[in-house]
């Protein structure tokens, strides 16, 4: 991880050690593209939350501002966003507009392939989205909170339910749920300085503090 971080910071390719095999460069490119896709997704989600002409995005924004009492500055600082309800909104944006390979989106945990149709589906849909950062400050995954009214609709129409209240990115090369602590990247310096940290349960709990 230290070598990867230094190579990325310096803009050089990761060195290949003897015995690593022929696929190392291919795997390295896949990881680099996945990291790029995660960063682009973060920006797209943040932009989507600000779209006032989208009534669902506006409801998500008001939920953050009024129900959860977050300030616009906090929303911006934590890059909180919104994943639209369309099944392949992010997939289309990243593949069509940014030329990201579909298999990269799967490896990054941003998309999944439907078992029956074989179509790519966005992993997060109709949720307030929280980017999770690694210790170097790069996006490694996301957490998504379904809106309260969506939960009511899902309960009434279980066939179209969008899943649990909170949803985390699947485990990937970058993201391991059991090894990643939301907010640590932003506050590691303060924790080190004060030798103290408050650990809370949810994303909104952490951001609210």
mmCIF file of N, CA and C in Angstrom, residues 101-195:
data_model
loop_
_atom_site.group_PDB
_atom_site.id
_atom_site.type_symbol
_atom_site.label_atom_id
_atom_site.label_comp_id
_atom_site.label_asym_id
_atom_site.label_seq_id
_atom_site.Cartn_x
_atom_site.Cartn_y
_atom_site.Cartn_z
ATOM 1 N N UNK A 101 -14.348 1.118 -18.907
ATOM 2 C CA UNK A 101 -14.707 -0.254 -19.271
ATOM 3 C C UNK A 101 -15.724 -0.801 -18.256
ATOM 4 N N UNK A 102 -16.820 -1.419 -18.717
ATOM 5 C CA UNK A 102 -17.819 -1.962 -17.796
ATOM 6 C C UNK A 102 -17.245 -2.885 -16.728
ATOM 7 N N UNK A 103 -16.232 -3.702 -17.087
ATOM 8 C CA UNK A 103 -15.684 -4.622 -16.098
ATOM 9 C C UNK A 103 -14.955 -3.865 -14.986
ATOM 10 N N UNK A 104 -14.487 -2.654 -15.291
ATOM 11 C CA UNK A 104 -13.855 -1.814 -14.271
ATOM 12 C C UNK A 104 -14.884 -1.400 -13.227
ATOM 13 N N UNK A 105 -16.102 -1.084 -13.670
ATOM 14 C CA UNK A 105 -17.152 -0.659 -12.743
ATOM 15 C C UNK A 105 -17.545 -1.794 -11.801
ATOM 16 N N UNK A 106 -17.519 -3.012 -12.316
ATOM 17 C CA UNK A 106 -17.810 -4.166 -11.462
ATOM 18 C C UNK A 106 -16.697 -4.351 -10.438
ATOM 19 N N UNK A 107 -15.451 -4.248 -10.879
ATOM 20 C CA UNK A 107 -14.320 -4.437 -9.964
ATOM 21 C C UNK A 107 -14.260 -3.338 -8.909
ATOM 22 N N UNK A 108 -14.806 -2.151 -9.231
ATOM 23 C CA UNK A 108 -14.815 -1.039 -8.283
ATOM 24 C C UNK A 108 -16.018 -1.092 -7.343
ATOM 25 N N UNK A 109 -16.938 -2.029 -7.569
ATOM 26 C CA UNK A 109 -18.119 -2.122 -6.721
ATOM 27 C C UNK A 109 -19.190 -1.109 -7.054
ATOM 28 N N UNK A 110 -19.131 -0.516 -8.237
ATOM 29 C CA UNK A 110 -20.102 0.497 -8.644
ATOM 30 C C UNK A 110 -21.252 -0.090 -9.452
ATOM 31 N N UNK A 111 -21.040 -1.259 -10.009
ATOM 32 C CA UNK A 111 -22.036 -1.882 -10.869
ATOM 33 C C UNK A 111 -22.032 -3.383 -10.631
ATOM 34 N N UNK A 112 -23.169 -3.993 -10.922
ATOM 35 C CA UNK A 112 -23.283 -5.448 -10.828
ATOM 36 C C UNK A 112 -24.039 -5.942 -12.057
ATOM 37 N N UNK A 113 -23.819 -7.186 -12.413
ATOM 38 C CA UNK A 113 -24.489 -7.763 -13.578
ATOM 39 C C UNK A 113 -25.689 -8.565 -13.110
ATOM 40 N N UNK A 114 -26.870 -8.207 -13.609
ATOM 41 C CA UNK A 114 -28.103 -8.909 -13.242
ATOM 42 C C UNK A 114 -28.026 -10.355 -13.707
ATOM 43 N N UNK A 115 -28.365 -11.278 -12.832
ATOM 44 C CA UNK A 115 -28.212 -12.701 -13.138
ATOM 45 C C UNK A 115 -29.138 -13.161 -14.256
ATOM 46 N N UNK A 116 -30.336 -12.604 -14.331
ATOM 47 C CA UNK A 116 -31.296 -13.065 -15.334
ATOM 48 C C UNK A 116 -31.099 -12.403 -16.691
ATOM 49 N N UNK A 117 -30.983 -11.074 -16.700
ATOM 50 C CA UNK A 117 -30.893 -10.348 -17.974
ATOM 51 C C UNK A 117 -29.466 -10.175 -18.467
ATOM 52 N N UNK A 118 -28.483 -10.252 -17.548
ATOM 53 C CA UNK A 118 -27.097 -10.015 -17.940
ATOM 54 C C UNK A 118 -26.762 -8.543 -18.100
ATOM 55 N N UNK A 119 -27.704 -7.657 -17.761
ATOM 56 C CA UNK A 119 -27.495 -6.218 -17.890
ATOM 57 C C UNK A 119 -26.754 -5.688 -16.669
ATOM 58 N N UNK A 120 -26.005 -4.606 -16.882
ATOM 59 C CA UNK A 120 -25.322 -3.939 -15.785
ATOM 60 C C UNK A 120 -26.310 -3.057 -15.029
ATOM 61 N N UNK A 121 -26.293 -3.183 -13.706
ATOM 62 C CA UNK A 121 -27.152 -2.381 -12.838
ATOM 63 C C UNK A 121 -26.272 -1.605 -11.860
ATOM 64 N N UNK A 122 -26.607 -0.330 -11.642
ATOM 65 C CA UNK A 122 -25.882 0.452 -10.648
ATOM 66 C C UNK A 122 -26.059 -0.181 -9.276
ATOM 67 N N UNK A 123 -24.995 -0.230 -8.498
ATOM 68 C CA UNK A 123 -25.068 -0.827 -7.169
ATOM 69 C C UNK A 123 -25.894 0.046 -6.230
ATOM 70 N N UNK A 124 -25.757 1.380 -6.363
ATOM 71 C CA UNK A 124 -26.527 2.304 -5.527
ATOM 72 C C UNK A 124 -27.595 2.979 -6.378
ATOM 73 N N UNK A 125 -28.848 2.938 -5.906
ATOM 74 C CA UNK A 125 -29.965 3.555 -6.611
ATOM 75 C C UNK A 125 -30.922 4.154 -5.584
ATOM 76 N N UNK A 126 -31.306 5.420 -5.820
ATOM 77 C CA UNK A 126 -32.281 6.076 -4.959
ATOM 78 C C UNK A 126 -31.804 6.260 -3.528
ATOM 79 N N UNK A 127 -30.531 6.623 -3.354
ATOM 80 C CA UNK A 127 -29.956 6.736 -2.018
ATOM 81 C C UNK A 127 -29.115 8.002 -1.860
ATOM 82 N N UNK A 128 -29.079 8.509 -0.616
ATOM 83 C CA UNK A 128 -28.069 9.485 -0.247
ATOM 84 C C UNK A 128 -26.757 8.717 -0.125
ATOM 85 N N UNK A 129 -25.703 9.233 -0.755
ATOM 86 C CA UNK A 129 -24.462 8.477 -0.865
ATOM 87 C C UNK A 129 -23.326 9.189 -0.129
ATOM 88 N N UNK A 130 -22.571 8.410 0.639
ATOM 89 C CA UNK A 130 -21.434 8.911 1.408
ATOM 90 C C UNK A 130 -20.149 8.278 0.871
ATOM 91 N N UNK A 131 -19.252 9.068 0.290
ATOM 92 C CA UNK A 131 -17.968 8.504 -0.142
ATOM 93 C C UNK A 131 -17.119 8.113 1.074
ATOM 94 N N UNK A 132 -16.536 6.945 1.012
ATOM 95 C CA UNK A 132 -15.616 6.482 2.053
ATOM 96 C C UNK A 132 -14.202 6.657 1.522
ATOM 97 N N UNK A 133 -13.348 7.332 2.293
ATOM 98 C CA UNK A 133 -11.984 7.619 1.850
ATOM 99 C C UNK A 133 -10.985 6.702 2.535
ATOM 100 N N UNK A 134 -9.918 6.368 1.794
ATOM 101 C CA UNK A 134 -8.828 5.622 2.415
ATOM 102 C C UNK A 134 -7.922 6.606 3.153
ATOM 103 N N UNK A 135 -6.878 6.115 3.781
ATOM 104 C CA UNK A 135 -6.034 6.980 4.602
ATOM 105 C C UNK A 135 -5.245 7.984 3.774
ATOM 106 N N UNK A 136 -5.156 7.746 2.460
ATOM 107 C CA UNK A 136 -4.483 8.705 1.588
ATOM 108 C C UNK A 136 -5.451 9.757 1.033
ATOM 109 N N UNK A 137 -6.727 9.642 1.401
ATOM 110 C CA UNK A 137 -7.722 10.617 0.955
ATOM 111 C C UNK A 137 -8.394 10.289 -0.354
ATOM 112 N N UNK A 138 -8.143 9.105 -0.910
ATOM 113 C CA UNK A 138 -8.806 8.689 -2.146
ATOM 114 C C UNK A 138 -10.097 7.944 -1.858
ATOM 115 N N UNK A 139 -11.047 8.018 -2.783
ATOM 116 C CA UNK A 139 -12.319 7.310 -2.608
ATOM 117 C C UNK A 139 -12.080 5.814 -2.775
ATOM 118 N N UNK A 140 -12.486 5.033 -1.779
ATOM 119 C CA UNK A 140 -12.309 3.578 -1.879
ATOM 120 C C UNK A 140 -13.647 2.838 -1.931
ATOM 121 N N UNK A 141 -14.730 3.501 -1.564
ATOM 122 C CA UNK A 141 -16.049 2.875 -1.586
ATOM 123 C C UNK A 141 -17.112 3.879 -1.201
ATOM 124 N N UNK A 142 -18.342 3.374 -1.031
ATOM 125 C CA UNK A 142 -19.458 4.258 -0.691
ATOM 126 C C UNK A 142 -20.392 3.565 0.296
ATOM 127 N N UNK A 143 -21.111 4.390 1.022
ATOM 128 C CA UNK A 143 -22.243 3.927 1.811
ATOM 129 C C UNK A 143 -23.467 4.671 1.338
ATOM 130 N N UNK A 144 -24.613 4.001 1.272
ATOM 131 C CA UNK A 144 -25.825 4.640 0.780
ATOM 132 C C UNK A 144 -26.984 4.443 1.730
ATOM 133 N N UNK A 145 -27.738 5.529 1.960
ATOM 134 C CA UNK A 145 -28.900 5.492 2.852
ATOM 135 C C UNK A 145 -30.151 5.738 2.021
ATOM 136 N N UNK A 146 -31.074 4.789 2.039
ATOM 137 C CA UNK A 146 -32.314 4.940 1.298
ATOM 138 C C UNK A 146 -33.167 6.006 1.983
ATOM 139 N N UNK A 147 -33.941 6.761 1.197
ATOM 140 C CA UNK A 147 -34.785 7.806 1.763
ATOM 141 C C UNK A 147 -35.988 7.183 2.461
ATOM 142 N N UNK A 148 -36.484 7.827 3.532
ATOM 143 C CA UNK A 148 -37.600 7.248 4.296
ATOM 144 C C UNK A 148 -38.807 6.891 3.442
ATOM 145 N N UNK A 149 -39.177 7.789 2.492
ATOM 146 C CA UNK A 149 -40.352 7.489 1.668
ATOM 147 C C UNK A 149 -40.110 6.315 0.743
ATOM 148 N N UNK A 150 -38.836 6.119 0.356
ATOM 149 C CA UNK A 150 -38.514 4.971 -0.480
ATOM 150 C C UNK A 150 -38.675 3.676 0.321
ATOM 151 N N UNK A 151 -38.344 3.732 1.611
ATOM 152 C CA UNK A 151 -38.516 2.553 2.461
ATOM 153 C C UNK A 151 -39.989 2.202 2.583
ATOM 154 N N UNK A 152 -40.846 3.224 2.705
ATOM 155 C CA UNK A 152 -42.285 2.990 2.790
ATOM 156 C C UNK A 152 -42.794 2.368 1.509
ATOM 157 N N UNK A 153 -42.355 2.910 0.380
ATOM 158 C CA UNK A 153 -42.779 2.361 -0.906
ATOM 159 C C UNK A 153 -42.272 0.936 -1.091
ATOM 160 N N UNK A 154 -41.040 0.690 -0.629
ATOM 161 C CA UNK A 154 -40.468 -0.647 -0.777
ATOM 162 C C UNK A 154 -41.243 -1.659 0.044
ATOM 163 N N UNK A 155 -41.681 -1.243 1.235
ATOM 164 C CA UNK A 155 -42.468 -2.146 2.079
ATOM 165 C C UNK A 155 -43.821 -2.438 1.452
ATOM 166 N N UNK A 156 -44.402 -1.416 0.793
ATOM 167 C CA UNK A 156 -45.704 -1.594 0.166
ATOM 168 C C UNK A 156 -45.599 -2.377 -1.138
ATOM 169 N N UNK A 157 -44.444 -2.250 -1.810
ATOM 170 C CA UNK A 157 -44.258 -2.929 -3.088
ATOM 171 C C UNK A 157 -42.961 -3.729 -3.021
ATOM 172 N N UNK A 158 -42.989 -4.819 -2.304
ATOM 173 C CA UNK A 158 -41.763 -5.572 -2.034
ATOM 174 C C UNK A 158 -41.095 -6.068 -3.307
ATOM 175 N N UNK A 159 -41.856 -6.217 -4.379
ATOM 176 C CA UNK A 159 -41.269 -6.723 -5.623
ATOM 177 C C UNK A 159 -40.256 -5.747 -6.204
ATOM 178 N N UNK A 160 -40.420 -4.446 -5.899
ATOM 179 C CA UNK A 160 -39.498 -3.454 -6.450
ATOM 180 C C UNK A 160 -38.629 -2.835 -5.377
ATOM 181 N N UNK A 161 -38.504 -3.504 -4.249
ATOM 182 C CA UNK A 161 -37.714 -2.956 -3.145
ATOM 183 C C UNK A 161 -36.263 -2.784 -3.552
ATOM 184 N N UNK A 162 -35.669 -1.694 -3.078
ATOM 185 C CA UNK A 162 -34.287 -1.386 -3.442
ATOM 186 C C UNK A 162 -33.304 -1.815 -2.367
ATOM 187 N N UNK A 163 -33.717 -2.687 -1.466
ATOM 188 C CA UNK A 163 -32.772 -3.230 -0.503
ATOM 189 C C UNK A 163 -32.888 -2.618 0.878
ATOM 190 N N UNK A 164 -31.889 -2.828 1.723
ATOM 191 C CA UNK A 164 -31.938 -2.415 3.124
ATOM 192 C C UNK A 164 -31.799 -0.903 3.290
ATOM 193 N N UNK A 165 -32.020 -0.423 4.524
ATOM 194 C CA UNK A 165 -31.923 1.013 4.803
ATOM 195 C C UNK A 165 -30.530 1.530 4.468
ATOM 196 N N UNK A 166 -29.509 0.838 4.937
ATOM 197 C CA UNK A 166 -28.125 1.209 4.618
ATOM 198 C C UNK A 166 -27.490 0.129 3.754
ATOM 199 N N UNK A 167 -26.721 0.583 2.787
ATOM 200 C CA UNK A 167 -26.048 -0.336 1.878
ATOM 201 C C UNK A 167 -24.605 0.131 1.712
ATOM 202 N N UNK A 168 -23.669 -0.785 1.844
ATOM 203 C CA UNK A 168 -22.255 -0.467 1.662
ATOM 204 C C UNK A 168 -21.730 -1.096 0.377
ATOM 205 N N UNK A 169 -20.679 -0.499 -0.154
ATOM 206 C CA UNK A 169 -20.018 -1.093 -1.316
ATOM 207 C C UNK A 169 -19.637 -2.537 -1.005
ATOM 208 N N UNK A 170 -19.665 -3.401 -2.000
ATOM 209 C CA UNK A 170 -19.174 -4.766 -1.779
ATOM 210 C C UNK A 170 -17.663 -4.740 -1.565
ATOM 211 N N UNK A 171 -17.121 -5.792 -0.997
ATOM 212 C CA UNK A 171 -15.673 -5.865 -0.801
ATOM 213 C C UNK A 171 -14.964 -5.864 -2.155
ATOM 214 N N UNK A 172 -13.970 -5.001 -2.277
ATOM 215 C CA UNK A 172 -13.161 -4.898 -3.491
ATOM 216 C C UNK A 172 -11.695 -4.833 -3.084
ATOM 217 N N UNK A 173 -10.834 -4.642 -4.064
ATOM 218 C CA UNK A 173 -9.408 -4.472 -3.775
ATOM 219 C C UNK A 173 -9.198 -3.265 -2.862
ATOM 220 N N UNK A 174 -10.033 -2.223 -3.026
ATOM 221 C CA UNK A 174 -9.858 -0.979 -2.274
ATOM 222 C C UNK A 174 -10.649 -0.947 -0.973
ATOM 223 N N UNK A 175 -11.788 -1.610 -0.954
ATOM 224 C CA UNK A 175 -12.730 -1.447 0.155
ATOM 225 C C UNK A 175 -12.994 -2.770 0.853
ATOM 226 N N UNK A 176 -12.727 -2.798 2.155
ATOM 227 C CA UNK A 176 -13.076 -3.935 3.007
ATOM 228 C C UNK A 176 -13.880 -3.374 4.173
ATOM 229 N N UNK A 177 -15.149 -3.722 4.215
ATOM 230 C CA UNK A 177 -16.034 -3.111 5.203
ATOM 231 C C UNK A 177 -15.508 -3.275 6.627
ATOM 232 N N UNK A 178 -14.990 -4.450 6.958
ATOM 233 C CA UNK A 178 -14.513 -4.700 8.310
ATOM 234 C C UNK A 178 -13.191 -4.037 8.647
ATOM 235 N N UNK A 179 -12.555 -3.425 7.628
ATOM 236 C CA UNK A 179 -11.241 -2.820 7.853
ATOM 237 C C UNK A 179 -11.231 -1.320 7.570
ATOM 238 N N UNK A 180 -12.392 -0.756 7.240
ATOM 239 C CA UNK A 180 -12.462 0.645 6.833
ATOM 240 C C UNK A 180 -13.371 1.405 7.782
ATOM 241 N N UNK A 181 -12.884 2.512 8.317
ATOM 242 C CA UNK A 181 -13.659 3.322 9.260
ATOM 243 C C UNK A 181 -13.994 4.656 8.614
ATOM 244 N N UNK A 182 -15.273 4.911 8.416
ATOM 245 C CA UNK A 182 -15.720 6.149 7.779
ATOM 246 C C UNK A 182 -15.307 7.364 8.619
ATOM 247 N N UNK A 183 -14.739 8.372 7.943
ATOM 248 C CA UNK A 183 -14.342 9.604 8.610
ATOM 249 C C UNK A 183 -12.925 9.609 9.135
ATOM 250 N N UNK A 184 -12.275 8.448 9.181
ATOM 251 C CA UNK A 184 -10.924 8.392 9.738
ATOM 252 C C UNK A 184 -9.951 9.212 8.898
ATOM 253 N N UNK A 185 -10.107 9.172 7.581
ATOM 254 C CA UNK A 185 -9.202 9.915 6.714
ATOM 255 C C UNK A 185 -9.259 11.411 7.003
ATOM 256 N N UNK A 186 -10.485 11.939 7.185
ATOM 257 C CA UNK A 186 -10.642 13.373 7.419
ATOM 258 C C UNK A 186 -10.142 13.804 8.792
ATOM 259 N N UNK A 187 -10.166 12.895 9.778
ATOM 260 C CA UNK A 187 -9.926 13.305 11.158
ATOM 261 C C UNK A 187 -8.712 12.650 11.805
ATOM 262 N N UNK A 188 -7.906 11.964 11.019
ATOM 263 C CA UNK A 188 -6.772 11.238 11.598
ATOM 264 C C UNK A 188 -5.790 12.181 12.295
ATOM 265 N N UNK A 189 -5.590 13.379 11.733
ATOM 266 C CA UNK A 189 -4.647 14.314 12.352
ATOM 267 C C UNK A 189 -5.146 14.783 13.715
ATOM 268 N N UNK A 190 -6.443 15.092 13.809
ATOM 269 C CA UNK A 190 -7.016 15.516 15.093
ATOM 270 C C UNK A 190 -6.984 14.393 16.118
ATOM 271 N N UNK A 191 -7.254 13.169 15.646
ATOM 272 C CA UNK A 191 -7.222 12.017 16.553
ATOM 273 C C UNK A 191 -5.814 11.808 17.094
ATOM 274 N N UNK A 192 -4.836 11.933 16.211
ATOM 275 C CA UNK A 192 -3.445 11.776 16.629
ATOM 276 C C UNK A 192 -3.049 12.879 17.622
ATOM 277 N N UNK A 193 -3.503 14.097 17.342
ATOM 278 C CA UNK A 193 -3.150 15.233 18.192
ATOM 279 C C UNK A 193 -3.787 15.125 19.579
ATOM 280 N N UNK A 194 -5.072 14.740 19.610
ATOM 281 C CA UNK A 194 -5.795 14.712 20.883
ATOM 282 C C UNK A 194 -5.757 13.348 21.568
ATOM 283 N N UNK A 195 -5.286 12.317 20.848
ATOM 284 C CA UNK A 195 -5.233 10.960 21.380
ATOM 285 C C UNK A 195 -6.612 10.517 21.855
#
